[in-house]
C-alpha atoms as a printed R data frame, in Angstrom:
    type eleno elety resid chain resno      x       y       z
1   ATOM     1    CA   ARG     A     1  0.000   0.000   0.000
2   ATOM     2    CA   SER     A     2  2.833   2.419   0.847
3   ATOM     3    CA   ALA     A     3  4.586   1.574  -2.404
4   ATOM     4    CA   PHE     A     4  1.384   2.281  -4.343
5   ATOM     5    CA   VAL     A     5  0.897   5.623  -2.579
6   ATOM     6    CA   ALA     A     6  4.531   6.588  -3.218
7   ATOM     7    CA   ALA     A     7  4.262   5.648  -6.906
8   ATOM     8    CA   THR     A     8  1.049   7.655  -7.248
9   ATOM     9    CA   VAL     A     9  2.582  10.733  -5.599
10  ATOM    10    CA   VAL     A    10  5.684  10.514  -7.804
11  ATOM    11    CA   PHE     A    11  3.537  10.081 -10.929
12  ATOM    12    CA   VAL     A    12  1.395  13.119 -10.091
13  ATOM    13    CA   ALA     A    13  4.487  15.192  -9.240
14  ATOM    14    CA   LEU     A    14  6.208  14.199 -12.493
15  ATOM    15    CA   THR     A    15  3.084  14.989 -14.514
16  ATOM    16    CA   VAL     A    16  2.697  18.448 -12.979
17  ATOM    17    CA   ALA     A    17  6.426  19.165 -13.310
18  ATOM    18    CA   GLY     A    18  6.392  17.987 -16.940
19  ATOM    19    CA   VAL     A    19  3.453  20.220 -17.853
20  ATOM    20    CA   VAL     A    20  5.065  23.236 -16.162
21  ATOM    21    CA   LEU     A    21  8.434  22.502 -17.799
22  ATOM    22    CA   ALA     A    22  6.864  22.154 -21.256
23  ATOM    23    CA   ALA     A    23  4.919  25.420 -20.839
24  ATOM    24    CA   VAL     A    24  7.967  27.351 -19.590
25  ATOM    25    CA   LEU     A    25 10.169  25.908 -22.347
26  ATOM    26    CA   TYR     A    26  7.591  26.750 -25.022
27  ATOM    27    CA   ARG     A    27  7.141  30.342 -23.814
28  ATOM    28    CA   SER     A    28 10.891  30.836 -23.412
29  ATOM    29    CA   MET     A    29 11.770  29.532 -26.872
30  ATOM    30    CA   LEU     A    30  8.909  31.435 -28.481
31  ATOM    31    CA   SER     A    31 10.053  34.611 -26.764
32  ATOM    32    CA   GLY     A    32 13.556  34.038 -28.135
33  ATOM    33    CA   ILE     A    33 12.267  33.644 -31.675
34  ATOM    34    CA   ASP     A    34 10.044  36.722 -31.297
35  ATOM    35    CA   SER     A    35 13.073  38.701 -30.121
36  ATOM    36    CA   THR     A    36 15.141  37.545 -33.099
37  ATOM    37    CA   ALA     A    37 12.344  38.463 -35.514
38  ATOM    38    CA   ALA     A    38 11.846  41.842 -33.819
39  ATOM    39    CA   ALA     A    39 15.559  42.576 -34.169
40  ATOM    40    CA   ARG     A    40 15.462  41.719 -37.882
41  ATOM    41    CA   VAL     A    41 12.355  43.861 -38.408
42  ATOM    42    CA   GLY     A    42 14.133  46.742 -36.666
43  ATOM    43    CA   GLU     A    43 17.260  46.355 -38.816
44  ATOM    44    CA   VAL     A    44 15.295  46.295 -42.081
45  ATOM    45    CA   ALA     A    45 13.123  49.228 -40.967
46  ATOM    46    CA   ALA     A    46 16.206  51.274 -40.037
47  ATOM    47    CA   ASP     A    47 17.726  50.584 -43.446
48  ATOM    48    CA   LEU     A    48 14.492  51.583 -45.218
49  ATOM    49    CA   GLU     A    49 14.313  54.847 -43.265
50  ATOM    50    CA   SER     A    50 17.601  55.959 -44.793
51  ATOM    51    CA   ASP     A    51 17.226  54.457 -48.276
52  ATOM    52    CA   ASP     A    52 14.591  52.947 -50.545
53  ATOM    53    CA   ALA     A    53 13.835  49.232 -50.927
54  ATOM    54    CA   VAL     A    54 16.151  48.882 -53.935
55  ATOM    55    CA   GLY     A    55 19.179  49.817 -51.826
56  ATOM    56    CA   LEU     A    56 18.291  47.397 -49.006
57  ATOM    57    CA   ASP     A    57 21.237  45.380 -47.705
58  ATOM    58    CA   PRO     A    58 20.853  41.808 -49.126
59  ATOM    59    CA   GLY     A    59 22.166  40.380 -45.842
60  ATOM    60    CA   LEU     A    60 18.979  41.570 -44.140
61  ATOM    61    CA   LEU     A    61 16.985  39.226 -46.383
62  ATOM    62    CA   SER     A    62 18.909  36.114 -45.321
63  ATOM    63    CA   THR     A    63 17.058  33.262 -43.587
64  ATOM    64    CA   ASP     A    64 17.819  30.499 -41.100
65  ATOM    65    CA   GLN     A    65 15.889  28.270 -38.689
66  ATOM    66    CA   ARG     A    66 14.597  31.260 -36.726
67  ATOM    67    CA   ILE     A    67 13.905  33.639 -39.626
68  ATOM    68    CA   LEU     A    68 12.063  31.788 -42.388
69  ATOM    69    CA   ALA     A    69 11.117  34.685 -44.663
70  ATOM    70    CA   VAL     A    70 11.520  38.438 -45.051
71  ATOM    71    CA   GLN     A    71  9.296  40.596 -47.240
72  ATOM    72    CA   VAL     A    72  9.160  44.335 -47.916
73  ATOM    73    CA   ILE     A    73  5.658  45.252 -49.044
74  ATOM    74    CA   THR     A    74  4.232  48.496 -50.440
75  ATOM    75    CA   PRO     A    75  0.827  49.828 -49.299
76  ATOM    76    CA   ASP     A    76 -0.847  48.391 -52.423
77  ATOM    77    CA   GLY     A    77  0.313  44.858 -51.496
78  ATOM    78    CA   THR     A    78  3.271  44.567 -53.901
79  ATOM    79    CA   VAL     A    79  6.304  42.701 -52.586
80  ATOM    80    CA   VAL     A    80  9.293  44.804 -53.698
81  ATOM    81    CA   ARG     A    81 12.029  42.889 -51.836
82  ATOM    82    CA   ARG     A    82 12.004  39.409 -50.363
83  ATOM    83    CA   SER     A    83 14.232  36.631 -49.124
84  ATOM    84    CA   PRO     A    84 15.095  33.991 -51.758
85  ATOM    85    CA   SER     A    85 12.663  31.382 -50.404
86  ATOM    86    CA   ALA     A    86  9.754  33.790 -49.808
87  ATOM    87    CA   PRO     A    87  6.881  34.008 -52.305
88  ATOM    88    CA   ASP     A    88  6.302  37.170 -54.346
89  ATOM    89    CA   THR     A    89  2.882  37.687 -52.750
90  ATOM    90    CA   PRO     A    90  2.440  38.905 -49.144
91  ATOM    91    CA   LEU     A    91  2.555  36.069 -46.598
92  ATOM    92    CA   VAL     A    92 -0.038  38.002 -44.576
93  ATOM    93    CA   PRO     A    93 -2.637  40.250 -46.245
94  ATOM    94    CA   ILE     A    94 -1.507  43.854 -45.865
95  ATOM    95    CA   THR     A    95 -4.923  44.784 -44.461
96  ATOM    96    CA   GLU     A    96 -4.400  42.424 -41.494
97  ATOM    97    CA   ILE     A    97 -1.087  43.959 -40.459
98  ATOM    98    CA   GLY     A    98 -1.960  47.569 -39.730
99  ATOM    99    CA   ASP     A    99  0.405  50.392 -38.836
100 ATOM   100    CA   GLY     A   100  3.138  50.351 -36.216
101 ATOM   101    CA   LEU     A   101  5.184  47.506 -34.803
102 ATOM   102    CA   HIS     A   102  3.661  44.046 -34.291
103 ATOM   103    CA   ILE     A   103  5.717  41.290 -32.651
104 ATOM   104    CA   GLY     A   104  4.605  37.650 -32.596
105 ATOM   105    CA   MET     A   105  1.417  38.005 -34.618
106 ATOM   106    CA   PRO     A   106 -0.847  34.919 -34.427
107 ATOM   107    CA   GLU     A   107  0.014  32.065 -36.721
108 ATOM   108    CA   HIS     A   108 -1.026  32.206 -40.383
109 ATOM   109    CA   ALA     A   109 -0.917  29.575 -43.096
110 ATOM   110    CA   SER     A   110  2.119  29.918 -45.339
111 ATOM   111    CA   PRO     A   111  4.310  27.829 -47.646
112 ATOM   112    CA   TYR     A   112  6.248  26.927 -44.471
113 ATOM   113    CA   GLY     A   113  3.137  25.738 -42.632
114 ATOM   114    CA   ARG     A   114  1.452  27.727 -39.860
115 ATOM   115    CA   ILE     A   115  4.024  30.202 -38.528
116 ATOM   116    CA   ARG     A   116  4.134  33.431 -36.530
117 ATOM   117    CA   PHE     A   117  5.008  36.815 -37.993
118 ATOM   118    CA   SER     A   118  6.437  40.123 -36.867
119 ATOM   119    CA   ALA     A   119  5.893  43.298 -38.861
120 ATOM   120    CA   GLN     A   120  6.469  47.036 -38.848
121 ATOM   121    CA   THR     A   121  5.328  49.907 -41.033
122 ATOM   122    CA   VAL     A   122  8.061  52.418 -41.869
123 ATOM   123    CA   ASP     A   123  8.240  55.642 -43.884
124 ATOM   124    CA   GLY     A   124 11.418  56.371 -45.836
125 ATOM   125    CA   PRO     A   125 12.726  58.218 -48.897
126 ATOM   126    CA   GLY     A   126 11.163  55.585 -51.157
127 ATOM   127    CA   GLY     A   127  7.727  55.879 -49.547
128 ATOM   128    CA   ARG     A   128  5.879  53.735 -47.028
129 ATOM   129    CA   TYR     A   129  6.771  50.076 -46.622
130 ATOM   130    CA   THR     A   130  5.677  47.218 -44.415
131 ATOM   131    CA   VAL     A   131  8.442  44.897 -43.256
132 ATOM   132    CA   LEU     A   132  7.165  41.349 -42.678
133 ATOM   133    CA   VAL     A   133  9.292  38.636 -41.065
134 ATOM   134    CA   GLY     A   134  8.163  34.998 -40.797
135 ATOM   135    CA   GLU     A   135  9.330  33.255 -37.621
136 ATOM   136    CA   GLY     A   136 10.373  29.617 -37.280
137 ATOM   137    CA   SER     A   137  7.836  28.763 -34.575
138 ATOM   138    CA   GLN     A   138  7.588  25.173 -35.819
139 ATOM   139    CA   VAL     A   139 11.077  24.525 -34.432
140 ATOM   140    CA   VAL     A   140  9.735  25.475 -31.004
141 ATOM   141    CA   SER     A   141  6.779  23.093 -31.300
142 ATOM   142    CA   SER     A   142  8.959  20.171 -32.422
143 ATOM   143    CA   THR     A   143 11.496  20.777 -29.628
144 ATOM   144    CA   VAL     A   144  8.806  20.909 -26.940
145 ATOM   145    CA   LYS     A   145  7.185  17.794 -28.400
146 ATOM   146    CA   THR     A   146 10.525  15.946 -28.206
147 ATOM   147    CA   VAL     A   147 10.979  16.979 -24.558
148 ATOM   148    CA   VAL     A   148  7.437  15.860 -23.668
149 ATOM   149    CA   ILE     A   149  8.005  12.468 -25.343
150 ATOM   150    CA   ALA     A   150 11.289  12.040 -23.465
151 ATOM   151    CA   LEU     A   151  9.575  12.852 -20.159
152 ATOM   152    CA   ALA     A   152  6.721  10.449 -20.959
153 ATOM   153    CA   LEU     A   153  9.212   7.655 -21.637
154 ATOM   154    CA   ALA     A   154 11.223   8.380 -18.480
155 ATOM   155    CA   ALA     A   155  8.230   8.748 -16.133
156 ATOM   156    CA   PRO     A   156  7.281   5.023 -15.922
157 ATOM   157    CA   ILE     A   157 10.894   4.129 -15.070
158 ATOM   158    CA   VAL     A   158 11.043   6.725 -12.289
159 ATOM   159    CA   VAL     A   159  7.650   5.644 -10.922
160 ATOM   160    CA   ALA     A   160  8.649   1.953 -10.963
161 ATOM   161    CA   VAL     A   161 11.976   2.663  -9.208
162 ATOM   162    CA   SER     A   162 10.288   4.780  -6.526
163 ATOM   163    CA   ALA     A   163  7.627   2.100  -5.937
164 ATOM   164    CA   ALA     A   164 10.256  -0.658  -5.677
165 ATOM   165    CA   ALA     A   165 12.455   1.412  -3.342
166 ATOM   166    CA   THR     A   166  9.477   2.237  -1.117
167 ATOM   167    CA   TYR     A   167  8.389  -1.413  -1.031
168 ATOM   168    CA   ILE     A   168 11.884  -2.590  -0.015
169 ATOM   169    CA   LEU     A   169 12.503   0.130   2.564
170 ATOM   170    CA   VAL     A   170  9.077  -0.186   4.185
171 ATOM   171    CA   GLY     A   171  9.451  -3.992   4.218
172 ATOM   172    CA   ARG     A   172 12.839  -3.788   5.952
173 ATOM   173    CA   SER     A   173 11.612  -1.268   8.487
174 ATOM   174    CA   MET     A   174  8.568  -3.428   9.301
175 ATOM   175    CA   ARG     A   175 10.625  -6.586   9.996
176 ATOM   176    CA   SER     A   176 11.490  -5.433  13.526
177 ATOM   177    CA   VAL     A   177  7.854  -4.533  14.145
178 ATOM   178    CA   ASP     A   178  6.822  -8.027  13.019
179 ATOM   179    CA   ALA     A   179  9.376  -9.581  15.385
180 ATOM   180    CA   ILE     A   180  8.000  -7.557  18.289
181 ATOM   181    CA   ARG     A   181  4.409  -8.453  17.385
182 ATOM   182    CA   SER     A   182  5.240 -12.172  17.125
183 ATOM   183    CA   ARG     A   183  7.022 -12.219  20.484
184 ATOM   184    CA   VAL     A   184  4.183 -10.314  22.199
185 ATOM   185    CA   ALA     A   185  1.716 -12.876  20.829
186 ATOM   186    CA   GLU     A   186  3.809 -15.688  22.334
187 ATOM   187    CA   ILE     A   187  3.905 -14.162  25.825
188 ATOM   188    CA   SER     A   188  1.151 -15.574  28.012
189 ATOM   189    CA   THR     A   189  0.267 -15.507  31.704
190 ATOM   190    CA   SER     A   190  1.929 -18.888  32.132
191 ATOM   191    CA   ASP     A   191  5.274 -17.685  30.768
192 ATOM   192    CA   LEU     A   192  6.025 -14.109  31.768
193 ATOM   193    CA   THR     A   193  9.794 -14.528  31.439
194 ATOM   194    CA   GLU     A   194  9.677 -13.912  27.669
195 ATOM   195    CA   ARG     A   195 11.038 -10.549  26.652
196 ATOM   196    CA   VAL     A   196 10.181  -8.399  23.668
197 ATOM   197    CA   PRO     A   197 13.204  -7.905  21.346
198 ATOM   198    CA   VAL     A   198 14.327  -4.298  21.392
């Protein structure tokens, strides 16, 4: 019974800890990707404020696992500059972006699957542009999924070890109690010389 209770407590504790860990990891990684995208949006916007889209530094259009796509869009919805893998149509309708800075916009369907976006509207010598950056949020989901699977595989082992350890330790500690109980049962009024083992 003690082993069962111990296993149940450990299982519940591991489940709660796993859920909290997965949530914290997801938020932390997502925040990191949002920060990377926000930095890229800021760099492109700063470049557009001093020059037009034609003179944009090509390095700002580069992509990796965190930045999947970069687009520079005019108010009429024309993509004037883009990263090599990005389509020539806006990844998010220009009407859904709005003015100002937007970090970690809700996921939209794209050629890369459902991903998050960050965007900013900027005015420069070449006119008004919207900078749109697609974030690699799928990497976050796959990483958290891998961690959850690893925890799910490890949990039964930890629960089994804790149950076995509790069973053995409680059994050993109860041996002396059993010896005392057996000796007390043997003592009778006819033989009061028997002593309980201490």
